Short mmCIF file of C-alpha atoms and ligand atoms in Angstrom, two decimals:
data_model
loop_
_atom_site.label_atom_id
_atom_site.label_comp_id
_atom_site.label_asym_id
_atom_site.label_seq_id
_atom_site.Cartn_x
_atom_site.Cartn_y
_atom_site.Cartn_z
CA UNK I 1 -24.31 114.06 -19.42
CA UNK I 2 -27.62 114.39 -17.51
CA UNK I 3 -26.87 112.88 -14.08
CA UNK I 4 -30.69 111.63 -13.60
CA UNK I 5 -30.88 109.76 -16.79
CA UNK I 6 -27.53 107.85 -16.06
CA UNK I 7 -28.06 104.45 -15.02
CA UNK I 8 -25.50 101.88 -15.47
CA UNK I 9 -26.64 98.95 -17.40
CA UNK I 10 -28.38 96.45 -14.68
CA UNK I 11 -26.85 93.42 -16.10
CA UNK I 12 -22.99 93.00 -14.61
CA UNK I 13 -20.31 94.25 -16.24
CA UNK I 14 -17.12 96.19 -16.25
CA UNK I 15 -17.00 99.60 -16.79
CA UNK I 16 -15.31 100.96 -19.33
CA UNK I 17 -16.03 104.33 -19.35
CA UNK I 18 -12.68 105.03 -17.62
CA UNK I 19 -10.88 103.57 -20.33
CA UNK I 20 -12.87 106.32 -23.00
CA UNK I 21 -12.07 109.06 -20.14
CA UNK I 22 -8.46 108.58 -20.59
CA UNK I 23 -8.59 107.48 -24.85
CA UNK I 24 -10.25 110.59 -25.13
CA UNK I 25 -8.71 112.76 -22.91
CA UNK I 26 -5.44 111.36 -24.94
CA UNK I 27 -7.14 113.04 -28.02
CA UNK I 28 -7.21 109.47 -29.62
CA UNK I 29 -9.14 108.14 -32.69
CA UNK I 30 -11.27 105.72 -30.41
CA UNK I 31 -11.66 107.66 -27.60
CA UNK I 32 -12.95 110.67 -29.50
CA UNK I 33 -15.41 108.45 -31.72
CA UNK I 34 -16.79 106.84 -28.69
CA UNK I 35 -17.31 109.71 -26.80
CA UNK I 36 -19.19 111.71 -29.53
CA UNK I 37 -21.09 108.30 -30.61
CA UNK I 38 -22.28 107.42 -26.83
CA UNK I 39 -22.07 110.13 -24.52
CA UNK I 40 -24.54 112.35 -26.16
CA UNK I 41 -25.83 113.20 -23.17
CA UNK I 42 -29.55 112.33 -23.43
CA UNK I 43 -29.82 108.39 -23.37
CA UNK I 44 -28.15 107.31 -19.94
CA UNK I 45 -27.45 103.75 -21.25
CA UNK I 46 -24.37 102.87 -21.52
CA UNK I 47 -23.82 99.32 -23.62
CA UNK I 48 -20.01 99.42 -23.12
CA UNK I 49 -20.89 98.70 -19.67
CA UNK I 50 -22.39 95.23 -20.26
CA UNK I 51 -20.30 91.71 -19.98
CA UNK I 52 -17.96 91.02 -22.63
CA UNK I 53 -19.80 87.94 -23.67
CA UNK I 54 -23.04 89.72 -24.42
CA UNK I 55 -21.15 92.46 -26.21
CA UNK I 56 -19.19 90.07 -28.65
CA UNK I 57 -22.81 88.12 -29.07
CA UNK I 58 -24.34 91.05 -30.48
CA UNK I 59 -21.27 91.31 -33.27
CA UNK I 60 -21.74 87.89 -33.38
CA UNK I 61 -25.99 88.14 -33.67
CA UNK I 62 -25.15 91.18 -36.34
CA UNK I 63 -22.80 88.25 -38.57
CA UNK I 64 -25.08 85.58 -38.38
CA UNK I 65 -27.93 87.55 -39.79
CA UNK I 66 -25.44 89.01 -42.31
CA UNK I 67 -24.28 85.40 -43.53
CA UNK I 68 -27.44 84.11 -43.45
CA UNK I 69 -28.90 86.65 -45.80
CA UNK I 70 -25.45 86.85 -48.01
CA UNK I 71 -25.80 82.91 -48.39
CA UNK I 72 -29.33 82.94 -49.29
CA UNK I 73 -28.60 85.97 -52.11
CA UNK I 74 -26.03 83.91 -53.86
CA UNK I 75 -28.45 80.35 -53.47
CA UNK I 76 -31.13 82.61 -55.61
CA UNK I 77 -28.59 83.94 -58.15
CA UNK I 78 -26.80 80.73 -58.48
CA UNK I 79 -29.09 77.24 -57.89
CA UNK I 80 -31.76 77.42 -59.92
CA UNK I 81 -33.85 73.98 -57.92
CA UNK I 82 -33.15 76.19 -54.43
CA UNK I 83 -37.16 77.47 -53.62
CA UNK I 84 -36.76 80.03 -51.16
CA UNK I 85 -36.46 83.36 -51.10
CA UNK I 86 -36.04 86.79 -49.08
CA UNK I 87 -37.33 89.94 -48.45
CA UNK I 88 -33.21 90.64 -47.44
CA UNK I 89 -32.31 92.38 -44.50
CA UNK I 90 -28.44 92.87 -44.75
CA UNK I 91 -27.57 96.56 -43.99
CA UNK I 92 -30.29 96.65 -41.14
CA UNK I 93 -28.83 94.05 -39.01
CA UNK I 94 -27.95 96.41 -35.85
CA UNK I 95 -31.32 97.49 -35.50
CA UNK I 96 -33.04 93.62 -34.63
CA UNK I 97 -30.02 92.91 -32.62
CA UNK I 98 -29.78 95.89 -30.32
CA UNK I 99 -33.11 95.72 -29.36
CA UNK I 100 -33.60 91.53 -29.06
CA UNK I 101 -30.22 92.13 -26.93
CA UNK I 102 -32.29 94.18 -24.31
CA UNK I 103 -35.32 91.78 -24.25
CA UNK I 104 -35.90 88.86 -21.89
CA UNK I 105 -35.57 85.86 -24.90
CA UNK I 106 -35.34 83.29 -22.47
CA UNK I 107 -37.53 81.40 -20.01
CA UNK I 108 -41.44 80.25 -19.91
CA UNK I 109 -43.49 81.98 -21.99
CA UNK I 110 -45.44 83.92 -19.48
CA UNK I 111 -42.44 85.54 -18.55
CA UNK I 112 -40.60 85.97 -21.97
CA UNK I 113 -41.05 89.43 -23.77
CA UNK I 114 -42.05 88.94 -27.49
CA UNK I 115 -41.40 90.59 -30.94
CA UNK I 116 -44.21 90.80 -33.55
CA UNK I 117 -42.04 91.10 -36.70
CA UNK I 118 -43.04 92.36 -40.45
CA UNK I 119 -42.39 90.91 -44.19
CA UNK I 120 -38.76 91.24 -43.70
CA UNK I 121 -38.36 88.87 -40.91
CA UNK I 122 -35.20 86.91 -41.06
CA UNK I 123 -33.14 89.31 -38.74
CA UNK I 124 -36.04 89.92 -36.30
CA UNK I 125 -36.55 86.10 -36.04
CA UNK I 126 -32.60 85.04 -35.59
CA UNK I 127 -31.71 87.79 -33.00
CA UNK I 128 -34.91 87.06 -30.97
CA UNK I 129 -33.54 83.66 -30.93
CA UNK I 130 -35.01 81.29 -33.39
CA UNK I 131 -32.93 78.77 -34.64
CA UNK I 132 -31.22 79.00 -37.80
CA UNK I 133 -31.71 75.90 -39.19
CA UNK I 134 -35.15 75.35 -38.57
CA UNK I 135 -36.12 78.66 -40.14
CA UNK I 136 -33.85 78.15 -43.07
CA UNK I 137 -35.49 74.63 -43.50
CA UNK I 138 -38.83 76.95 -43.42
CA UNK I 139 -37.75 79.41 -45.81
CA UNK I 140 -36.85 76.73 -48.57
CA UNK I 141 -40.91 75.57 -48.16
CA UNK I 142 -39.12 72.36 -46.08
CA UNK I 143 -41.80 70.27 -43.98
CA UNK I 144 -39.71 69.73 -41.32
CA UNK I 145 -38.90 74.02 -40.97
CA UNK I 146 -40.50 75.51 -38.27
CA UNK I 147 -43.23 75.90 -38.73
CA UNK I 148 -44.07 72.75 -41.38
CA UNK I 149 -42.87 74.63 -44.37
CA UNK I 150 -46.04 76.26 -45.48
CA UNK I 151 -45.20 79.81 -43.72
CA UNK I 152 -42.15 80.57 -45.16
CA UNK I 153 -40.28 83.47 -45.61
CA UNK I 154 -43.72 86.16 -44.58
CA UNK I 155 -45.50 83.72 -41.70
CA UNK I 156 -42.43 82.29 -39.86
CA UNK I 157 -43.14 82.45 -36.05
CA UNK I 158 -41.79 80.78 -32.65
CA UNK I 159 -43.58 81.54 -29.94
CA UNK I 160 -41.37 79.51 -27.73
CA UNK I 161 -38.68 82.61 -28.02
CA UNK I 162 -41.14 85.39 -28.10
CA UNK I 163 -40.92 85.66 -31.89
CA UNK I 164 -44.60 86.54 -32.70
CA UNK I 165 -44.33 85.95 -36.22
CA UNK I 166 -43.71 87.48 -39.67
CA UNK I 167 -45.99 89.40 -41.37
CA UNK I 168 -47.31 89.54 -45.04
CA UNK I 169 -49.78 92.46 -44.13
CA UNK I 170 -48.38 95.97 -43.48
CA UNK I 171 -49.96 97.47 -40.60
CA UNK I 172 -52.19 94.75 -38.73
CA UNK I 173 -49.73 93.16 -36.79
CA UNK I 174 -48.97 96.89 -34.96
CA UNK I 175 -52.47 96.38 -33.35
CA UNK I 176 -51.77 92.52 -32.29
CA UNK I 177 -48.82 93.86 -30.04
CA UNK I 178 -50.39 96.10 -28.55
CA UNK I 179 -52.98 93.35 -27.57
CA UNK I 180 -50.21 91.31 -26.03
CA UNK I 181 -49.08 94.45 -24.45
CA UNK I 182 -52.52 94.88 -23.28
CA UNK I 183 -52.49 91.25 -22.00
CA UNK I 184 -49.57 91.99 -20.27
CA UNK I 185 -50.84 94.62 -18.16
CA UNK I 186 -53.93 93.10 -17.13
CA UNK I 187 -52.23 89.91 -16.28
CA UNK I 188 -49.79 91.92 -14.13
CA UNK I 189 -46.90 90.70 -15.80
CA UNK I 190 -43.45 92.58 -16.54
CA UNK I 191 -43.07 91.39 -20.02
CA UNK I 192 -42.92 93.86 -22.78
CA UNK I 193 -44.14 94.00 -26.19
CA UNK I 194 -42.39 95.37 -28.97
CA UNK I 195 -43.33 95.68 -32.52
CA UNK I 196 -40.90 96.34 -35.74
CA UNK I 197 -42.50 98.36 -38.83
CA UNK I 198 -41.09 99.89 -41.74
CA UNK I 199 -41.19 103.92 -43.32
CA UNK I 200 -44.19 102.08 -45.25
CA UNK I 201 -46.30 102.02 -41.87
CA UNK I 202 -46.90 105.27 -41.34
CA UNK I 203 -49.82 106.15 -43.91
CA UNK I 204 -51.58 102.64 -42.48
CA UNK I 205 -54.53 103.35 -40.15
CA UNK I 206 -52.68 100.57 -37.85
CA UNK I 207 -49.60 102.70 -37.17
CA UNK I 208 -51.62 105.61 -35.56
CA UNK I 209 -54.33 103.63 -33.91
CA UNK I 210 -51.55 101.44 -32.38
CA UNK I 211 -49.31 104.44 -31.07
CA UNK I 212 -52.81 106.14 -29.47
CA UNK I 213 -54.17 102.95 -27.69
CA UNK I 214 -50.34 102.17 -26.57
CA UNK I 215 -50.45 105.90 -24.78
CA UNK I 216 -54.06 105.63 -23.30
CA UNK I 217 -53.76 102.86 -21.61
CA UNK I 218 -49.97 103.41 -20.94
CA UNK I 219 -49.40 99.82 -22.35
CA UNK I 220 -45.49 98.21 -21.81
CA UNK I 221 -45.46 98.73 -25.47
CA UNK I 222 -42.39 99.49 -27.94
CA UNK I 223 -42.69 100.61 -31.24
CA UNK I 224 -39.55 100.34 -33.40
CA UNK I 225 -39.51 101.97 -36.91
CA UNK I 226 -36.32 100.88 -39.24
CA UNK I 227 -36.65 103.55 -41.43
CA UNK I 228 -34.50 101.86 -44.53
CA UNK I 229 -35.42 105.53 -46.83
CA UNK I 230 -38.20 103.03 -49.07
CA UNK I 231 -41.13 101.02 -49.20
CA UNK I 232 -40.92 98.85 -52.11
CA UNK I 233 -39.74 101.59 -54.44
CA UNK I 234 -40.92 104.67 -53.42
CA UNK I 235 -39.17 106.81 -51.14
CA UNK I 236 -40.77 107.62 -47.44
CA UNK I 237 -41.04 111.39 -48.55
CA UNK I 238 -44.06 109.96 -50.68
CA UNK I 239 -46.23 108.97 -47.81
CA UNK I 240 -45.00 110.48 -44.83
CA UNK I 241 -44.82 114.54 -44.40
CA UNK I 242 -42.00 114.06 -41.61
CA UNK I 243 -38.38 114.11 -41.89
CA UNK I 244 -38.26 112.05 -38.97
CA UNK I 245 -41.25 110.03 -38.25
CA UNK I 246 -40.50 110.08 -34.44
CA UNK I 247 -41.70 113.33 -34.72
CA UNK I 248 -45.90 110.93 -35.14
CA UNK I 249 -44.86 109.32 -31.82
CA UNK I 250 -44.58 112.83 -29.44
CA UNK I 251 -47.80 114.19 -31.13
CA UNK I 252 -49.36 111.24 -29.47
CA UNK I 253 -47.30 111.84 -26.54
CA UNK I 254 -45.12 108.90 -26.64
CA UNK I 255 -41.45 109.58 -25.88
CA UNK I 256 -39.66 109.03 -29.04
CA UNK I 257 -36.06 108.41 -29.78
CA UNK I 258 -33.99 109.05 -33.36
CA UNK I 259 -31.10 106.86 -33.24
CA UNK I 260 -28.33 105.61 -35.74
CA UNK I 261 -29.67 102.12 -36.74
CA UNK I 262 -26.12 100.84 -38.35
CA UNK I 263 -24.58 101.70 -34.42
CA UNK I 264 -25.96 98.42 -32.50
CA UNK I 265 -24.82 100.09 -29.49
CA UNK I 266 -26.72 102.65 -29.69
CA UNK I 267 -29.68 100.96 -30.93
CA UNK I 268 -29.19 99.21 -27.55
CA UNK I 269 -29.11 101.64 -25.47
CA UNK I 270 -32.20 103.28 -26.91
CA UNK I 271 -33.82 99.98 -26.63
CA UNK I 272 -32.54 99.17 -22.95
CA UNK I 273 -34.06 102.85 -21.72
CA UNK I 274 -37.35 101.83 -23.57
CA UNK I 275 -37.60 98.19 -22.00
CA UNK I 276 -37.31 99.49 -18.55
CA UNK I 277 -39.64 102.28 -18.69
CA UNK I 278 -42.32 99.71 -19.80
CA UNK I 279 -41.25 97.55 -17.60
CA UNK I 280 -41.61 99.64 -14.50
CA UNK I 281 -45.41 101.13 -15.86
CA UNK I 282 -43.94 103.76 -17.87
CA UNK I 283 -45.79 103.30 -20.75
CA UNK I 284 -44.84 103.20 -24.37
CA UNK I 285 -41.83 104.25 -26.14
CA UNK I 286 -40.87 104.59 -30.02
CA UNK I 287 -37.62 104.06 -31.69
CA UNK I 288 -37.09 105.03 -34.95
CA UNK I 289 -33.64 103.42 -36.73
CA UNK I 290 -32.22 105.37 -39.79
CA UNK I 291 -31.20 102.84 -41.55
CA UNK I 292 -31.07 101.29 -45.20
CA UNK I 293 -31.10 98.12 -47.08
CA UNK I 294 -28.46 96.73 -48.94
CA UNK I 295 -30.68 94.77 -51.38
CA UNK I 296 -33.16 95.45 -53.36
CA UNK I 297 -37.06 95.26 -51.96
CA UNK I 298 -37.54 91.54 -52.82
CA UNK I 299 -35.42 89.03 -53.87
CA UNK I 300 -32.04 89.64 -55.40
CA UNK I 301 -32.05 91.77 -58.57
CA UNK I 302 -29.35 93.97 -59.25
CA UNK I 303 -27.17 91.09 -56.82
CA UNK I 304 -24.55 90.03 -58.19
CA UNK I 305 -23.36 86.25 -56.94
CA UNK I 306 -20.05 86.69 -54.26
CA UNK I 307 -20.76 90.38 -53.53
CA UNK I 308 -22.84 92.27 -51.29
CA UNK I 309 -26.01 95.10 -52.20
CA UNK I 310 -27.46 95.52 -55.22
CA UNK I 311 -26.66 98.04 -57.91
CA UNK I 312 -27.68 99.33 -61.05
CA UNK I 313 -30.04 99.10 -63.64
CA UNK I 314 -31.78 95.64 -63.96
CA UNK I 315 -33.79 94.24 -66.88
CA UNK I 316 -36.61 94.40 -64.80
CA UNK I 317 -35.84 98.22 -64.19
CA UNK I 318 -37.04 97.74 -60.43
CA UNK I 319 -33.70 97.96 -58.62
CA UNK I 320 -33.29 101.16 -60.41
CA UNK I 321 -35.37 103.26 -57.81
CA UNK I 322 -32.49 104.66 -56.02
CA UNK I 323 -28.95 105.91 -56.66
CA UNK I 324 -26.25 103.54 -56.96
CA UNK I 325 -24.14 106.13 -55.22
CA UNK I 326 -26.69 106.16 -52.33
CA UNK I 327 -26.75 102.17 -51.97
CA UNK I 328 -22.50 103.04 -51.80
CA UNK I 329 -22.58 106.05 -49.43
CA UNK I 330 -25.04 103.58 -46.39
CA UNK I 331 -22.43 100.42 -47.26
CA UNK I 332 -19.96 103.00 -46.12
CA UNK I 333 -21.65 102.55 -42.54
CA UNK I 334 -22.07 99.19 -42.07
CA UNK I 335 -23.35 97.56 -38.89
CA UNK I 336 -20.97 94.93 -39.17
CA UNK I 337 -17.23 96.95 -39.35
CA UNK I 338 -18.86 99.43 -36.59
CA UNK I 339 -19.90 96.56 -34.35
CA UNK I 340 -16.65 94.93 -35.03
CA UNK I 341 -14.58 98.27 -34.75
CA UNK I 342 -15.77 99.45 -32.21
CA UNK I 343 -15.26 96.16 -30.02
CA UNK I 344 -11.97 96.62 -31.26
CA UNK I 345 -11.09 99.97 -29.70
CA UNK I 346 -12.61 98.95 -26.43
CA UNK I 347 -10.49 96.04 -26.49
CA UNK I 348 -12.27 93.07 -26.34
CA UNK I 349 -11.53 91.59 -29.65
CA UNK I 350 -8.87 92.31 -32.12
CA UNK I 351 -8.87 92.05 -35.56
CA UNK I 352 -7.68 88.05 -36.16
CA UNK I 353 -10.35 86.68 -33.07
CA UNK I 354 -12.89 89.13 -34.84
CA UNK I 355 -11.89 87.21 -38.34
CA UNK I 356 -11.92 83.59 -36.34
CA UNK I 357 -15.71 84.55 -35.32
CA UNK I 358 -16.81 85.24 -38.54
CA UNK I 359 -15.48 82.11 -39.54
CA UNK I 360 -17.05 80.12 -37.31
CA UNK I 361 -20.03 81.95 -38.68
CA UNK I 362 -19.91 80.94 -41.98
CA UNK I 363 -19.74 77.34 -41.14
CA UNK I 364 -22.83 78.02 -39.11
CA UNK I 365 -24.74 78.94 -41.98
CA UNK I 366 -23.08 76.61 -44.75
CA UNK I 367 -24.26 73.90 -42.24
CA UNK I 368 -27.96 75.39 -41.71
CA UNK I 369 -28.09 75.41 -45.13
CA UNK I 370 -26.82 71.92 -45.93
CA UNK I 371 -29.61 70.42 -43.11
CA UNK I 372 -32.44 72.50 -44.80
CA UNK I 373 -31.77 71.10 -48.16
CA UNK I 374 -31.81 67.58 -47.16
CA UNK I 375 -34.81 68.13 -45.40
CA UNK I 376 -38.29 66.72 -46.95
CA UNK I 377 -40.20 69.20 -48.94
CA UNK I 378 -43.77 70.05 -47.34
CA UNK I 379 -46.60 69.01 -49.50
CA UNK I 380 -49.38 72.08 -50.86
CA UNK I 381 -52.15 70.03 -48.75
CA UNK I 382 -49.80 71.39 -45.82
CA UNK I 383 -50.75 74.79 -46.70
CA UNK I 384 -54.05 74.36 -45.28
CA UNK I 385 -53.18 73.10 -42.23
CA UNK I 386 -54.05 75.18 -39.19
CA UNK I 387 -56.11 78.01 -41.19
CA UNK I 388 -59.29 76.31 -39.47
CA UNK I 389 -59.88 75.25 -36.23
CA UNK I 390 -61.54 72.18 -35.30
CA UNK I 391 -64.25 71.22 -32.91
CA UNK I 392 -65.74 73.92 -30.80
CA UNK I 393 -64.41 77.08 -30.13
CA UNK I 394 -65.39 78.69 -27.07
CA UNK I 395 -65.11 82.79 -26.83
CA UNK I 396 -63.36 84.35 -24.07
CA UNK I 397 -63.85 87.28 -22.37
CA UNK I 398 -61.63 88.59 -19.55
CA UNK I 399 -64.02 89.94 -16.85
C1 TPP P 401 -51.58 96.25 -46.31
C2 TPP P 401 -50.50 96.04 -47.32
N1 TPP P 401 -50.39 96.89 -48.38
C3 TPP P 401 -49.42 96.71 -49.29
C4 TPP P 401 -48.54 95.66 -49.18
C5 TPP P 401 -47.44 95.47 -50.22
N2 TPP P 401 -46.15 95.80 -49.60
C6 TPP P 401 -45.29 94.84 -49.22
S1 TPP P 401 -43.90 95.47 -48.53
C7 TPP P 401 -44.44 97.04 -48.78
C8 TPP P 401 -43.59 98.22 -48.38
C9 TPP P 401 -43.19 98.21 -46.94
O1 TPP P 401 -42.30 99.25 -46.72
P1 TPP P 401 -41.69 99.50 -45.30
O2 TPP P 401 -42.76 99.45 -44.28
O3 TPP P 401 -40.90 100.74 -45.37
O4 TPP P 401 -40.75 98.24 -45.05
P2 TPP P 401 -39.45 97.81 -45.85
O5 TPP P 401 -39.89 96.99 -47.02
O6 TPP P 401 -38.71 99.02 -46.24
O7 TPP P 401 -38.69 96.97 -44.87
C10 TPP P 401 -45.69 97.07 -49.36
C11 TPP P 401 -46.42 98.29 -49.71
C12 TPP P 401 -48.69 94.79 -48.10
N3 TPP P 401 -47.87 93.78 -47.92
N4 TPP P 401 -49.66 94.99 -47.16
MG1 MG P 402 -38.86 100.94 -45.60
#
């Protein structure tokens, strides 16, 4: 362990790191996995360290985006009337909610930090804090969703939480959070920007001139890459001469951190070092998540109605882009039985209050669902709402 990068986490919180002394020192299974997983020496973050409430939310955060995306998958394989639909995020669930767990979510918005999401927004937006109902009511093209209906799945934002919005476009969205980061630092404000992006970023013109503007100015600015192997159907090895594309980030001189994106405790420890550098004038960081999706790209073929990930050979021949063995081999790791597990061996849950939360889960969602669909569709009229502004516009410069 590097003594000068150990910090405790700042929120309060017991330690635990007795308990893994003595597990591991007892040669047992939990001790020895937690030791090799978190004491790596390097990040000086230690998540066990935080409250028990904010470590069960995060297994909590990690099931609600699970069940969410689970319920939705079987609504498009099974109910032909139900409208909406899903670039899914199951499989990647750790990454959104170890990083939204070390953000400031909460408070006025000049104080809040925000997340600018991309097309596959549903995890970003629900561990940032939106509210599940309202964006499911979205999602199903509902007027009464969150944003009227007419964003969807790809435009879904809430300010109100620091959830910048969605993102049809691949790339542009990199250079509007580095504006906010910018905005930050001339305001003088703490708040810290961070922006998700796929493997599919790299070869956009966005990804590089948002990294090199982040390290000039020394912007509070945090880049994290889920690299989920593909974009759309073509693996990253296509578009991107790096193994790992952290390796972009130090040639720009950004510190830059590979980290296991099904862990969400590492993720969060990762995310925790990044969010205080930037918050103290440190500058910019980069994450980069290996991680993988469960579905496939869009949608749900190769799903089959009850069962998670998609497999196989599909009429449509587009799920068949990667090995089924591969899909198999990542489900191996999820980020839900590591969360859970590994809350488990550091004894704050065991396996029947674990079971109870999921539960209470599922209702969760059965209920956001049941709201949405009741809800009144949005009309196409709505879709032009708020594309033009009215009256005068008057530019604004900051001097
Ligand atoms: C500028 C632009 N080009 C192409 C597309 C079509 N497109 C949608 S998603 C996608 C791949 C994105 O891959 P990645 O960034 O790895 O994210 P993932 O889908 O794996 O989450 C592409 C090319 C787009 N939306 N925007
Ligand atoms: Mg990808």
């Amino acid at each position: 362990m590097n003594s000068t990068a150990h910090h405790t986490a700042t929120e309060e919180g017991v330690s635990r790191r007795g308990f893994l002394q003595i597990a591991a020192l007892a040669g047992t299974a939990a001790g020895m996995a937690s030791r090799a997983a978190y004491a790596d020496g390097q990040i000086g973050y230690w998540a066990m360290d935080l409250p028990d409430d904010k470590l069960k939310g995060m297994l909590r955060t990690i099931l609600r985006i699970r069940w969410h995306e689970r319920t939705m998958a079987d609504k498009m394989l099974t109910d032909s009337n139900y409208r909406g639909y899903n670039h899914f995020y199951a499989g990647q669930e750790a990454v959104a909610t170890g990083v939204c767990a070390a953000l400031r979510n909460d408070g006025p918005f000049d104080q809040i930090d925000v997340a600018y999401s991309t097309h596959r927004p549903s995890g970003h937006a629900l561990a940032k804090g939106v509210d599940m109902k309202l964006m499911q009511a979205e999602m199903d093209f509902r007027a009464t969703g969150l944003n009227g209906g007419y964003a969807a799945e790809m435009h879904i934002a809430d300010p109100s939480v620091g959830f910048m919005g969605a993102d049809g476009m691949i790339g542009p969205g990199h250079a509007i959070a580095t504006g906010s980061a910018f905005a930050f630092r001339a305001r003088g404000s703490d708040q810290v920007s961070v922006v998700f992006g796929g493997d599919g970023t790299y070869a956009t013109p966005h990804f590089h001139s948002a990294l090199n503007n982040a390290k000039l100015l020394d912007l509070p600015f945090i880049y994290v890459l889920e690299n989920n192997l593909y974009h759309q159907y073509a693996h990253y090895s296509y578009s991107c001469p790096h193994t790992d594309i952290a390796d972009a980030a130090r040639a720009y001189g950004i510190p830059a951190r590979v980290v296991d994106g099904q862990d969400v405790f590492q993720v969060y420890n990762a995310a925790k070092e990044a969010v205080d550098r930037a918050r103290s004038g440190g500058g910019p960081t980069f994450i980069e998540a290996k991680t993988y999706r469960y579905y496939n790209h869009w949608g749900a073929p190769g799903a089959e109605a009850g069962k998670l990930g998609a497999f196989g050979y599909d009429p449509l021949a587009i799920t068949s882009f990667r090995p089924e063995r591969e899909v198999r081999a990542w489900m191996q790791r999820d980020p839900v039985d590591i969360a859970r597990k590994t809350l488990i061996d550091w004894g704050l849950l065991d396996a029947a209050a674990a079971d109870a939360m999921e539960e209470e889960v599922k209702a969760e969602v059965t209920e956001a669902f049941a709201w949405a669909a009741e809800q009144p569709l949005c009309k196409p009229e709505d879709g032009l709402k708020n594309v033009f502004a009215e009256g005068e516009v008057i530019p604004r410069q900051i001097a």
